[in-house]
CSV table of C-alpha atoms in Angstrom, one decimal:
chain,number,residue,atom,x,y,z
A,1,MET,CA,22.2,33.1,-28.5
A,2,ALA,CA,22.8,31.6,-31.5
A,3,GLY,CA,26.4,29.9,-32.2
A,4,GLN,CA,27.0,28.4,-35.6
A,5,GLU,CA,30.2,28.1,-38.2
A,6,GLU,CA,29.9,30.1,-41.2
A,7,VAL,CA,32.3,29.4,-44.1
A,8,GLU,CA,32.7,32.1,-46.5
A,9,LEU,CA,35.1,33.2,-49.2
A,10,LYS,CA,36.2,36.7,-49.6
A,11,LEU,CA,37.1,38.7,-52.2
A,12,ASP,CA,38.4,42.2,-52.7
A,13,VAL,CA,37.6,44.3,-55.4
A,14,ASP,CA,37.9,47.9,-56.4
A,15,ALA,CA,35.1,50.0,-56.9
A,16,ALA,CA,34.9,49.8,-60.8
A,17,ALA,CA,34.7,46.1,-60.3
A,18,MET,CA,32.2,46.6,-57.8
A,19,ALA,CA,29.7,48.6,-60.2
A,20,SER,CA,30.1,45.8,-62.8
A,21,PHE,CA,28.7,42.8,-60.4
A,22,LEU,CA,25.8,45.4,-59.2
A,23,ALA,CA,24.6,45.1,-62.8
A,24,LEU,CA,24.7,41.5,-63.1
A,25,PRO,CA,21.5,39.9,-64.0
A,26,MET,CA,21.9,37.3,-61.4
A,27,LEU,CA,22.4,39.7,-59.1
A,28,ARG,CA,19.3,41.9,-59.7
A,29,ASP,CA,16.8,39.8,-58.4
A,30,PRO,CA,13.4,40.6,-57.1
A,31,ALA,CA,14.9,38.8,-53.9
A,32,SER,CA,18.3,41.0,-53.8
A,33,ARG,CA,17.9,43.5,-50.4
A,34,GLU,CA,20.1,46.1,-49.6
A,35,GLN,CA,21.1,47.1,-45.4
A,36,HIS,CA,22.9,49.9,-44.1
A,37,LEU,CA,24.4,48.7,-41.6
A,38,HIS,CA,26.8,50.5,-38.9
A,39,ALA,CA,29.2,48.5,-36.3
A,40,ILE,CA,31.0,49.5,-33.7
A,41,TYR,CA,33.9,47.2,-32.4
A,42,TYR,CA,35.0,47.0,-29.2
A,43,ASP,CA,38.3,45.2,-27.4
A,44,THR,CA,40.0,45.4,-23.9
A,45,PRO,CA,42.7,48.5,-23.4
A,46,ASP,CA,45.1,45.8,-24.4
A,47,ARG,CA,43.4,44.8,-27.5
A,48,ASP,CA,43.5,41.2,-25.8
A,49,LEU,CA,40.7,40.3,-28.2
A,50,GLY,CA,42.4,41.1,-31.5
A,51,ALA,CA,45.6,39.7,-30.3
A,52,ALA,CA,43.7,36.4,-29.5
A,53,GLY,CA,42.1,37.0,-33.3
A,54,ALA,CA,38.9,37.2,-31.9
A,55,SER,CA,36.4,40.4,-32.2
A,56,LEU,CA,33.4,41.7,-30.6
A,57,ARG,CA,30.5,44.1,-32.8
A,58,ILE,CA,27.2,45.5,-32.1
A,59,ARG,CA,25.9,46.1,-35.6
A,60,HIS,CA,23.0,48.7,-36.0
A,61,GLY,CA,20.4,48.8,-39.0
A,62,GLU,CA,18.1,46.0,-39.0
A,63,GLY,CA,15.7,46.7,-36.1
A,64,VAL,CA,17.1,45.6,-32.5
A,65,PRO,CA,20.9,46.4,-31.9
A,66,LEU,CA,22.7,42.7,-32.5
A,67,GLN,CA,25.7,41.5,-30.7
A,68,THR,CA,28.1,39.3,-32.3
A,69,LEU,CA,31.2,37.6,-31.1
A,70,LYS,CA,33.5,35.7,-33.5
A,71,LEU,CA,36.6,33.5,-32.4
A,72,PRO,CA,39.1,32.2,-34.5
A,73,GLY,CA,39.2,28.8,-36.6
A,74,GLY,CA,40.3,27.7,-39.6
A,75,SER,CA,41.1,30.0,-42.3
A,76,ALA,CA,43.2,29.3,-45.5
A,77,ALA,CA,43.8,32.2,-47.2
A,78,GLY,CA,40.3,33.3,-48.6
A,79,LEU,CA,37.9,30.4,-46.9
A,80,PHE,CA,36.9,31.2,-43.6
A,81,ALA,CA,35.5,29.1,-41.3
A,82,ARG,CA,35.1,29.7,-37.7
A,83,GLY,CA,32.7,30.2,-35.0
A,84,GLU,CA,30.0,32.8,-34.5
A,85,TRP,CA,27.7,33.8,-31.6
A,86,SER,CA,25.1,36.4,-32.1
A,87,TRP,CA,22.4,37.5,-29.8
A,88,PRO,CA,20.0,40.8,-29.8
A,89,LEU,CA,20.2,43.3,-27.5
A,90,ALA,CA,16.8,44.3,-25.7
A,91,GLY,CA,19.0,46.3,-23.3
A,92,GLY,CA,21.7,48.8,-23.3
A,93,GLU,CA,25.4,48.4,-25.3
A,94,GLU,CA,26.9,49.3,-21.7
A,95,ALA,CA,25.2,46.3,-19.7
A,96,ALA,CA,25.2,44.2,-23.2
A,97,LEU,CA,29.0,43.7,-23.0
A,98,ASP,CA,29.1,42.2,-19.6
A,99,GLU,CA,26.0,39.7,-20.5
A,100,PRO,CA,27.3,36.0,-19.6
A,101,PRO,CA,27.4,35.0,-22.9
A,102,VAL,CA,30.4,37.1,-23.6
A,103,ARG,CA,32.2,36.2,-20.0
A,104,ALA,CA,31.1,32.1,-20.8
A,105,LEU,CA,32.9,32.6,-24.0
A,106,LEU,CA,35.6,34.2,-23.3
A,107,PRO,CA,36.6,33.2,-19.8
A,108,GLY,CA,40.1,34.9,-19.4
A,109,LEU,CA,39.0,38.1,-20.4
A,110,ASN,CA,38.5,40.3,-17.2
A,111,ALA,CA,39.4,44.0,-18.2
A,112,GLY,CA,36.6,46.5,-19.3
A,113,LEU,CA,35.6,47.0,-23.2
A,114,ALA,CA,35.2,50.0,-24.9
A,115,PRO,CA,34.4,50.8,-28.2
A,116,LEU,CA,37.7,50.6,-30.6
A,117,PHE,CA,36.5,51.9,-34.4
A,118,GLU,CA,33.5,51.6,-36.3
A,119,ILE,CA,32.7,50.6,-39.7
A,120,ARG,CA,29.7,51.7,-41.9
A,121,VAL,CA,29.1,49.1,-44.9
A,122,VAL,CA,26.2,49.6,-47.3
A,123,ARG,CA,25.7,46.0,-48.2
A,124,ARG,CA,23.5,44.3,-51.3
A,125,LEU,CA,22.5,40.8,-50.5
A,126,HIS,CA,21.7,38.0,-53.4
A,127,ASP,CA,21.0,34.5,-53.4
A,128,VAL,CA,22.9,32.8,-55.9
A,129,ILE,CA,22.1,29.0,-56.9
A,130,HIS,CA,25.9,27.9,-58.7
A,131,GLY,CA,24.6,24.2,-59.4
A,132,ASP,CA,23.7,22.8,-56.8
A,133,ALA,CA,24.8,25.1,-54.4
A,134,ARG,CA,22.9,27.7,-52.6
A,135,ILE,CA,25.3,31.0,-52.2
A,136,GLU,CA,24.7,34.3,-50.1
A,137,ALA,CA,26.7,36.7,-51.8
A,138,SER,CA,27.3,39.9,-50.0
A,139,LEU,CA,28.5,42.9,-51.8
A,140,ASP,CA,30.0,45.6,-49.1
A,141,SER,CA,31.0,48.9,-49.8
A,142,GLY,CA,32.2,50.8,-46.8
A,143,GLU,CA,34.2,52.6,-44.3
A,144,ILE,CA,36.3,51.7,-41.4
A,145,SER,CA,36.8,54.8,-39.0
A,146,VAL,CA,39.1,55.6,-36.0
A,147,ALA,CA,40.4,58.5,-34.2
A,148,GLY,CA,41.5,60.6,-37.2
A,149,ALA,CA,41.8,58.2,-39.6
A,150,SER,CA,39.5,56.7,-42.3
A,151,ARG,CA,39.9,54.0,-45.3
A,152,ALA,CA,37.3,52.8,-47.5
A,153,PHE,CA,37.0,49.3,-48.9
A,154,ASP,CA,34.9,47.2,-51.2
A,155,GLU,CA,34.7,43.6,-51.0
A,156,VAL,CA,32.4,40.4,-52.0
A,157,GLU,CA,31.5,37.9,-49.6
A,158,LEU,CA,30.4,34.2,-50.7
A,159,GLU,CA,28.4,32.6,-48.0
A,160,LEU,CA,27.8,28.8,-48.2
A,161,LYS,CA,24.4,28.0,-47.4
A,162,SER,CA,24.1,24.6,-48.9
A,163,GLY,CA,25.9,22.5,-51.1
A,164,SER,CA,29.9,21.9,-51.8
A,165,PRO,CA,32.4,24.8,-50.9
A,166,ALA,CA,34.1,24.2,-54.4
A,167,ALA,CA,31.0,26.3,-55.9
A,168,LEU,CA,32.4,29.0,-53.9
A,169,PHE,CA,35.4,28.7,-56.0
A,170,ASP,CA,33.4,28.0,-59.3
A,171,LEU,CA,31.6,31.3,-58.8
A,172,ALA,CA,34.3,33.3,-57.8
A,173,ARG,CA,36.1,32.7,-61.2
A,174,LEU,CA,33.0,33.6,-63.1
A,175,LEU,CA,33.2,36.7,-61.3
A,176,ASP,CA,36.7,37.2,-62.1
A,177,GLY,CA,35.5,36.3,-65.9
A,178,ILE,CA,33.7,39.8,-65.3
A,179,ALA,CA,35.9,42.1,-63.4
A,180,PRO,CA,38.8,41.2,-61.6
A,181,VAL,CA,38.5,39.6,-58.2
A,182,ARG,CA,41.7,39.0,-55.7
A,183,VAL,CA,41.4,36.1,-52.7
A,184,GLY,CA,40.5,38.1,-49.5
A,185,VAL,CA,42.6,37.5,-46.3
A,186,SER,CA,40.9,40.0,-44.0
A,187,SER,CA,38.2,40.3,-41.8
A,188,LYS,CA,36.6,43.6,-41.6
A,189,ALA,CA,37.7,43.4,-38.0
A,190,GLU,CA,41.4,42.5,-39.3
A,191,ARG,CA,41.2,45.7,-41.5
A,192,GLY,CA,40.1,48.2,-38.3
A,193,TYR,CA,43.0,46.3,-36.1
A,194,ARG,CA,45.6,47.4,-39.1
A,195,LEU,CA,44.1,50.4,-40.0
A,196,ILE,CA,44.8,51.9,-36.1
A,197,ALA,CA,48.2,49.7,-35.7
A,198,GLY,CA,49.5,51.6,-39.2
A,199,ARG,CA,50.4,48.3,-40.2
A,200,ASP,CA,48.9,49.2,-43.9
A,201,ALA,CA,52.1,51.3,-44.4
A,202,GLY,CA,54.5,48.5,-44.0
A,203,PRO,CA,55.3,45.0,-45.0
A,204,ALA,CA,53.3,42.3,-43.6
A,205,LYS,CA,56.1,39.5,-42.3
A,206,ALA,CA,55.4,35.6,-41.4
A,207,GLU,CA,53.1,35.7,-38.9
A,208,PRO,CA,53.5,32.6,-36.2
A,209,LEU,CA,51.5,29.3,-36.6
A,210,ALA,CA,48.8,28.6,-33.9
A,211,LEU,CA,49.2,25.2,-33.6
A,212,ALA,CA,47.8,22.5,-30.8
A,213,ASP,CA,50.1,20.4,-29.8
A,214,ASP,CA,48.1,17.2,-30.9
A,215,ALA,CA,47.8,19.1,-34.3
A,216,THR,CA,47.8,16.3,-37.4
A,217,ALA,CA,49.6,16.8,-40.3
A,218,ALA,CA,47.0,18.0,-42.5
A,219,GLN,CA,46.3,20.7,-40.0
A,220,ALA,CA,49.9,21.8,-39.9
A,221,PHE,CA,50.1,21.8,-43.6
A,222,GLY,CA,46.8,23.4,-44.0
A,223,ALA,CA,47.9,26.1,-41.4
A,224,ALA,CA,51.6,27.1,-42.9
A,225,ALA,CA,50.1,27.6,-46.5
A,226,GLY,CA,47.2,29.2,-45.5
A,227,ALA,CA,49.8,31.5,-43.7
A,228,CYS,CA,52.1,31.6,-46.5
A,229,LEU,CA,49.3,32.9,-49.0
A,230,ARG,CA,47.9,35.4,-46.5
A,231,GLN,CA,51.1,36.6,-45.9
A,232,PHE,CA,51.7,37.0,-49.7
A,233,ARG,CA,48.2,38.7,-50.0
A,234,LEU,CA,48.6,41.6,-47.5
A,235,ASN,CA,52.0,42.5,-49.4
A,236,GLU,CA,50.7,42.8,-52.6
A,237,PRO,CA,48.8,46.0,-52.2
A,238,LEU,CA,51.8,47.6,-51.4
A,239,VAL,CA,53.7,46.4,-54.2
A,240,MET,CA,51.0,47.3,-56.7
A,241,ALA,CA,50.2,50.5,-54.8
A,242,ASP,CA,53.4,51.7,-54.4
A,243,TRP,CA,56.4,49.7,-55.7
A,244,HIS,CA,57.2,49.0,-52.0
A,245,ALA,CA,60.8,47.4,-52.0
A,246,GLY,CA,60.0,45.5,-48.6
A,247,ALA,CA,56.9,44.4,-49.2
A,248,LEU,CA,58.2,43.1,-52.5
A,249,HIS,CA,60.9,41.3,-50.9
A,250,GLN,CA,58.4,39.8,-48.4
A,251,ALA,CA,55.9,38.6,-50.9
A,252,ARG,CA,58.9,36.6,-52.9
A,253,VAL,CA,59.5,35.2,-49.0
A,254,ALA,CA,56.3,34.0,-48.7
A,255,LEU,CA,56.3,32.4,-52.0
A,256,ARG,CA,59.3,30.5,-51.1
A,257,ARG,CA,57.9,29.5,-47.8
A,258,LEU,CA,54.7,28.3,-49.6
A,259,ARG,CA,56.8,26.0,-51.8
A,260,SER,CA,59.5,24.9,-48.9
A,261,THR,CA,56.0,24.0,-47.0
A,262,ILE,CA,54.8,21.9,-50.0
A,263,ALA,CA,58.6,20.1,-50.0
A,264,LEU,CA,58.4,19.4,-46.3
A,265,PHE,CA,54.9,17.4,-46.4
A,266,ARG,CA,55.6,16.2,-50.0
A,267,PRO,CA,55.5,12.6,-48.7
A,268,MET,CA,51.7,13.4,-47.1
A,269,LEU,CA,50.7,15.5,-50.6
A,270,ALA,CA,51.7,12.5,-52.2
A,271,ASP,CA,50.2,13.3,-55.9
A,272,HIS,CA,47.4,15.5,-54.8
A,273,LEU,CA,49.9,18.3,-55.7
A,274,PRO,CA,48.1,19.9,-58.8
A,275,ALA,CA,50.9,19.6,-61.6
A,276,HIS,CA,50.8,23.3,-62.6
A,277,LEU,CA,50.8,24.5,-59.5
A,278,ASP,CA,55.1,24.6,-58.5
A,279,GLY,CA,55.2,25.9,-61.9
A,280,GLU,CA,53.2,28.9,-61.4
A,281,LEU,CA,54.4,29.8,-58.4
A,282,ARG,CA,58.3,29.5,-59.8
A,283,TRP,CA,56.6,32.1,-62.6
A,284,LEU,CA,55.3,34.5,-59.9
A,285,ALA,CA,58.3,34.7,-57.8
A,286,GLY,CA,60.2,35.2,-61.0
A,287,ALA,CA,58.2,37.9,-62.4
A,288,MET,CA,59.1,40.1,-59.2
A,289,ALA,CA,62.9,39.0,-59.4
A,290,ARG,CA,64.5,41.4,-61.0
A,291,ALA,CA,62.7,44.5,-59.4
A,292,ARG,CA,64.1,42.5,-56.3
A,293,ALA,CA,67.7,42.4,-57.6
A,294,ILE,CA,67.7,45.9,-58.3
A,295,ASP,CA,66.6,46.9,-55.1
A,296,VAL,CA,69.3,44.8,-53.5
A,297,LEU,CA,71.7,46.6,-55.7
A,298,ILE,CA,70.8,49.8,-54.7
A,299,ALA,CA,71.0,48.6,-51.1
A,300,ARG,CA,74.3,47.5,-51.3
A,301,HIS,CA,75.8,49.9,-52.6
A,302,GLY,CA,74.3,53.0,-52.1
A,303,ASP,CA,74.5,56.3,-53.8
A,304,ASP,CA,76.7,54.4,-56.0
A,305,MET,CA,73.6,53.0,-57.7
A,306,LEU,CA,71.4,56.0,-57.5
A,307,ARG,CA,71.7,56.8,-60.6
A,308,ARG,CA,69.1,57.6,-63.5
A,309,SER,CA,69.6,54.7,-65.8
A,310,VAL,CA,69.2,52.6,-62.5
A,311,LEU,CA,66.3,54.0,-61.4
A,312,GLU,CA,64.8,54.0,-64.7
A,313,GLN,CA,65.5,50.2,-64.8
A,314,ARG,CA,63.9,49.9,-61.8
A,315,GLU,CA,60.9,52.0,-62.6
A,316,ALA,CA,60.6,49.3,-65.8
A,317,ALA,CA,61.2,46.2,-63.8
A,318,TYR,CA,58.5,47.3,-61.2
A,319,VAL,CA,56.1,48.1,-64.1
A,320,ALA,CA,56.7,44.4,-65.3
A,321,ALA,CA,56.2,42.6,-62.0
A,322,ILE,CA,53.1,45.1,-61.1
A,323,GLY,CA,51.7,44.0,-64.5
A,324,ALA,CA,52.0,40.3,-63.9
A,325,LEU,CA,50.6,40.6,-60.3
A,326,ALA,CA,47.1,42.5,-61.5
A,327,GLY,CA,47.4,39.9,-64.7
A,328,ALA,CA,44.4,37.3,-65.2
A,329,ARG,CA,47.1,34.6,-64.8
A,330,SER,CA,48.2,35.6,-61.4
A,331,ARG,CA,44.6,36.2,-60.3
A,332,ALA,CA,44.0,32.9,-61.5
A,333,LEU,CA,46.8,31.0,-59.7
A,334,LEU,CA,46.1,32.8,-56.1
A,335,LEU,CA,42.3,31.3,-56.6
A,336,ASP,CA,43.5,27.8,-57.1
A,337,LEU,CA,45.9,27.9,-54.6
A,338,ALA,CA,43.0,28.8,-51.8
A,339,GLU,CA,41.2,26.1,-53.3
A,340,TRP,CA,43.5,23.5,-53.0
A,341,ILE,CA,44.8,24.5,-49.8
A,342,SER,CA,41.2,25.1,-48.4
A,343,ILE,CA,39.5,22.0,-49.6
A,344,GLY,CA,42.3,20.1,-51.7
A,345,ALA,CA,42.2,16.3,-52.1
A,346,TRP,CA,44.8,15.8,-49.6
A,347,ARG,CA,42.7,16.3,-47.3
A,348,ARG,CA,41.7,12.8,-47.1
A,349,PRO,CA,40.2,11.1,-44.0
A,350,LEU,CA,42.6,10.2,-41.7
A,351,SER,CA,41.5,6.9,-41.6
A,352,ASP,CA,42.8,6.3,-45.1
A,353,ALA,CA,46.5,7.9,-44.0
A,354,PRO,CA,49.1,5.9,-42.7
A,355,SER,CA,50.0,6.7,-39.4
A,356,ASP,CA,53.0,8.2,-39.7
A,357,LEU,CA,51.8,10.8,-42.2
A,358,MET,CA,49.1,11.5,-39.6
A,359,ASP,CA,51.2,12.8,-37.3
A,360,ALA,CA,52.6,16.1,-37.8
A,361,ARG,CA,55.9,15.8,-35.9
A,362,ALA,CA,57.0,12.6,-37.7
A,363,VAL,CA,56.2,14.3,-41.5
A,364,ILE,CA,57.8,17.3,-40.3
A,365,ARG,CA,61.2,15.6,-38.7
A,366,HIS,CA,61.6,13.7,-41.5
A,367,GLY,CA,61.8,16.8,-43.7
A,368,LEU,CA,64.1,18.8,-41.3
A,369,ARG,CA,65.9,15.8,-41.8
A,370,ARG,CA,66.3,15.9,-45.2
A,371,PHE,CA,67.1,19.3,-45.9
A,372,ARG,CA,69.8,19.1,-43.1
A,373,ARG,CA,71.2,16.5,-44.9
A,374,ARG,CA,71.6,17.9,-48.5
A,375,ILE,CA,73.6,20.2,-46.4
A,376,LYS,CA,75.7,18.3,-44.9
A,377,ARG,CA,76.3,16.0,-47.7
A,378,ALA,CA,77.1,18.9,-50.2
A,379,GLY,CA,80.6,19.0,-48.6
A,380,PRO,CA,83.0,21.7,-48.3
A,381,LEU,CA,81.5,25.2,-50.3
A,382,ASP,CA,85.0,25.8,-51.8
A,383,ALA,CA,84.8,22.6,-53.5
A,384,LEU,CA,81.9,23.3,-55.2
A,385,ASP,CA,81.1,25.7,-58.0
A,386,ASP,CA,78.3,28.4,-58.1
A,387,ALA,CA,75.7,25.9,-59.3
A,388,GLY,CA,76.6,24.0,-56.4
A,389,ARG,CA,76.6,26.6,-53.9
A,390,HIS,CA,73.4,27.8,-55.0
A,391,LYS,CA,71.9,24.1,-54.0
A,392,VAL,CA,73.3,24.3,-50.9
A,393,ARG,CA,71.3,27.8,-50.2
A,394,ILE,CA,67.9,26.3,-51.2
A,395,ALA,CA,68.5,23.7,-49.0
A,396,VAL,CA,69.2,26.1,-46.3
A,397,LYS,CA,66.3,28.6,-47.0
A,398,LYS,CA,63.8,25.7,-46.8
A,399,LEU,CA,65.5,24.2,-43.3
A,400,ARG,CA,65.4,27.8,-42.5
A,401,TYR,CA,61.6,28.5,-43.3
A,402,ALA,CA,60.4,25.5,-42.1
A,403,SER,CA,62.2,25.8,-38.7
A,404,ASP,CA,60.9,28.8,-38.0
A,405,MET,CA,57.2,27.5,-38.7
A,406,PHE,CA,57.5,24.3,-37.0
A,407,ALA,CA,60.2,24.5,-34.1
A,408,PRO,CA,57.5,25.2,-31.3
A,409,LEU,CA,55.9,22.0,-32.5
A,410,PHE,CA,58.9,20.4,-30.4
A,411,GLU,CA,59.7,19.5,-27.2
A,412,GLY,CA,63.2,20.4,-25.7
A,413,PRO,CA,65.0,23.4,-24.1
A,414,HIS,CA,64.4,26.7,-25.1
A,415,LYS,CA,68.2,27.7,-25.9
A,416,ALA,CA,68.3,24.6,-27.8
A,417,ARG,CA,66.2,25.9,-30.3
A,418,ARG,CA,67.1,29.1,-30.0
A,419,ASP,CA,70.8,28.4,-30.8
A,420,PHE,CA,70.0,26.1,-34.0
A,421,LEU,CA,68.0,29.3,-35.4
A,422,ARG,CA,70.2,31.9,-35.0
A,423,ALA,CA,72.8,29.5,-36.3
A,424,LEU,CA,71.0,28.8,-39.2
A,425,ALA,CA,70.0,32.4,-39.7
A,426,THR,CA,73.7,33.1,-40.0
A,427,LEU,CA,74.6,30.6,-42.8
A,428,SER,CA,71.3,31.7,-44.3
A,429,ASP,CA,72.4,35.6,-44.3
A,430,ARG,CA,75.9,34.5,-45.6
A,431,LEU,CA,74.7,32.4,-48.3
A,432,GLY,CA,72.6,35.5,-49.8
A,433,VAL,CA,75.7,37.7,-49.2
A,434,LEU,CA,77.7,35.1,-51.7
A,435,ASN,CA,74.9,35.0,-53.8
A,436,ASP,CA,74.5,38.7,-54.5
A,437,ILE,CA,78.3,38.9,-54.9
A,438,VAL,CA,78.0,36.1,-57.7
A,439,THR,CA,74.9,37.3,-59.8
A,440,GLU,CA,75.9,40.8,-59.1
A,441,PRO,CA,78.4,41.2,-62.3
A,442,GLY,CA,75.7,39.9,-64.5
A,443,LEU,CA,73.0,42.5,-63.5
A,444,ILE,CA,75.5,45.6,-63.2
A,445,ALA,CA,76.9,44.8,-66.7
A,446,ASP,CA,73.0,44.6,-68.3
A,447,LEU,CA,72.6,47.8,-66.5
A,448,GLY,CA,75.6,49.4,-68.1
A,449,LEU,CA,77.5,50.3,-65.3
A,450,PRO,CA,81.2,49.9,-64.0
A,451,ARG,CA,81.9,47.5,-61.3
A,452,PRO,CA,81.5,49.0,-58.2
A,453,ALA,CA,84.8,48.4,-55.7
A,454,GLY,CA,85.2,45.4,-53.3
A,455,THR,CA,83.0,42.9,-55.7
A,456,GLY,CA,86.0,40.9,-57.3
A,457,GLU,CA,87.4,37.4,-56.9
A,458,PRO,CA,88.7,38.5,-53.0
A,459,ALA,CA,85.3,39.9,-52.4
A,460,LEU,CA,84.0,36.3,-53.5
A,461,ARG,CA,86.9,34.1,-51.8
A,462,SER,CA,86.0,35.8,-48.5
A,463,ALA,CA,82.2,35.3,-48.8
A,464,ILE,CA,82.5,31.6,-49.3
A,465,GLY,CA,85.0,31.2,-46.7
A,466,ASP,CA,82.3,33.0,-44.2
A,467,ALA,CA,79.7,31.3,-45.2
A,468,GLU,CA,81.6,27.7,-45.0
A,469,ASP,CA,82.3,28.8,-41.3
A,470,ALA,CA,78.6,29.2,-40.7
A,471,ARG,CA,78.0,25.6,-41.9
A,472,LEU,CA,79.9,23.8,-40.0
A,473,ALA,CA,78.9,26.0,-37.0
A,474,LEU,CA,75.2,24.7,-37.6
A,475,LEU,CA,76.2,21.3,-38.2
A,476,ALA,CA,77.9,20.8,-34.8
A,477,ILE,CA,75.0,21.8,-33.2
A,478,ARG,CA,72.3,19.3,-32.3
A,479,PRO,CA,69.1,19.6,-34.2
A,480,PHE,CA,66.0,20.7,-32.0
A,481,TRP,CA,63.9,17.9,-33.1
A,482,ARG,CA,65.9,14.9,-32.0
């Protein structure tokens, strides 16, 4: 059995881009080779491997079948580094699944394993020398099959054989200059599990972070930032293909969560945040803002908003948003983000960092206090103007996103955390309603519509009162991080 750590950058492409890449001189060298692979993925009846982020497959296509087990490791929105163990199968598949290596690596696995889905791939392998790095480029065109469903896909995997991981991103940018590439965040196994669960049909919400109790601040930030970028990329295709309102909302949430995470860890990041990233994140979220605002307007007022003029404006807003998502500027931003999260200068050796910037809880506690302090010092909401209340809303969102992600790191009664998070969610929701009431008149006037009933000054004063009650209720609860 061979074990190793693979470092690879995945890129999602379409069939036209794949054809362009296959015609490149650098990928048509005599050493290039083609493989026809057939892999069957196994799991328990309760899908324990998938739930743990692991995968177990038997691949056919090159001589003796090969069994491969992959366990979760570091992954930051495109750059995958994880444990992989492979060994050839001399006997039958049924016996192989019970071999000692599987049981040794998965000691808690008690239930039997059975076929779950299969993937057939035509793979073109190319060795690429890029600068001082040697990279194996795998151009894969495949199909995932489960009972009653199938899904075709094209992807490029750039696996680092020697040299700096930065070369993977440099090569990705070179390819993007030829045909569009997008940071990939899903393994082939994950594609299969999503197809089975039907998750491709719905928006992707934030996933819980898997952090060790002794996680460093750098590990916590890397995991959180990577999860945000992953959430964005999982929703992006639904927005572009289906104009999915829920996916567009979750894509914007992912960007806000990422910006909040950066704000939370800013003392640790110091001057290692590239100057253009914050502005580009604002631009990308803003490119989807009008489409989201119209969706909210329709959701709040229902049939009153289902007019031809509104639907035409919604179509125009989505066309503009999709144009931004599909453009070179957005693709470049995501590659820059993936590289910075994966191998950015902020990942300095722990020995070079002050002790208070090494400990995850210390950094997170400091940031949570900052966000809560802004909410408290703002004072009563009815004494603020719209701009002041908007600043409070931003602070609440930052506190909510950070608390949702990192509350499990802190000890204390579960009920205390639950009560704080519930109060925080209530305040965030009420400030959201207030924001809708404040911003709706301008949007309604822009759409050329009469103002709906219940949106005047009385509704505004009531919403401010509800939000202030929620603010005081939150401040009366002892923070879970103390």
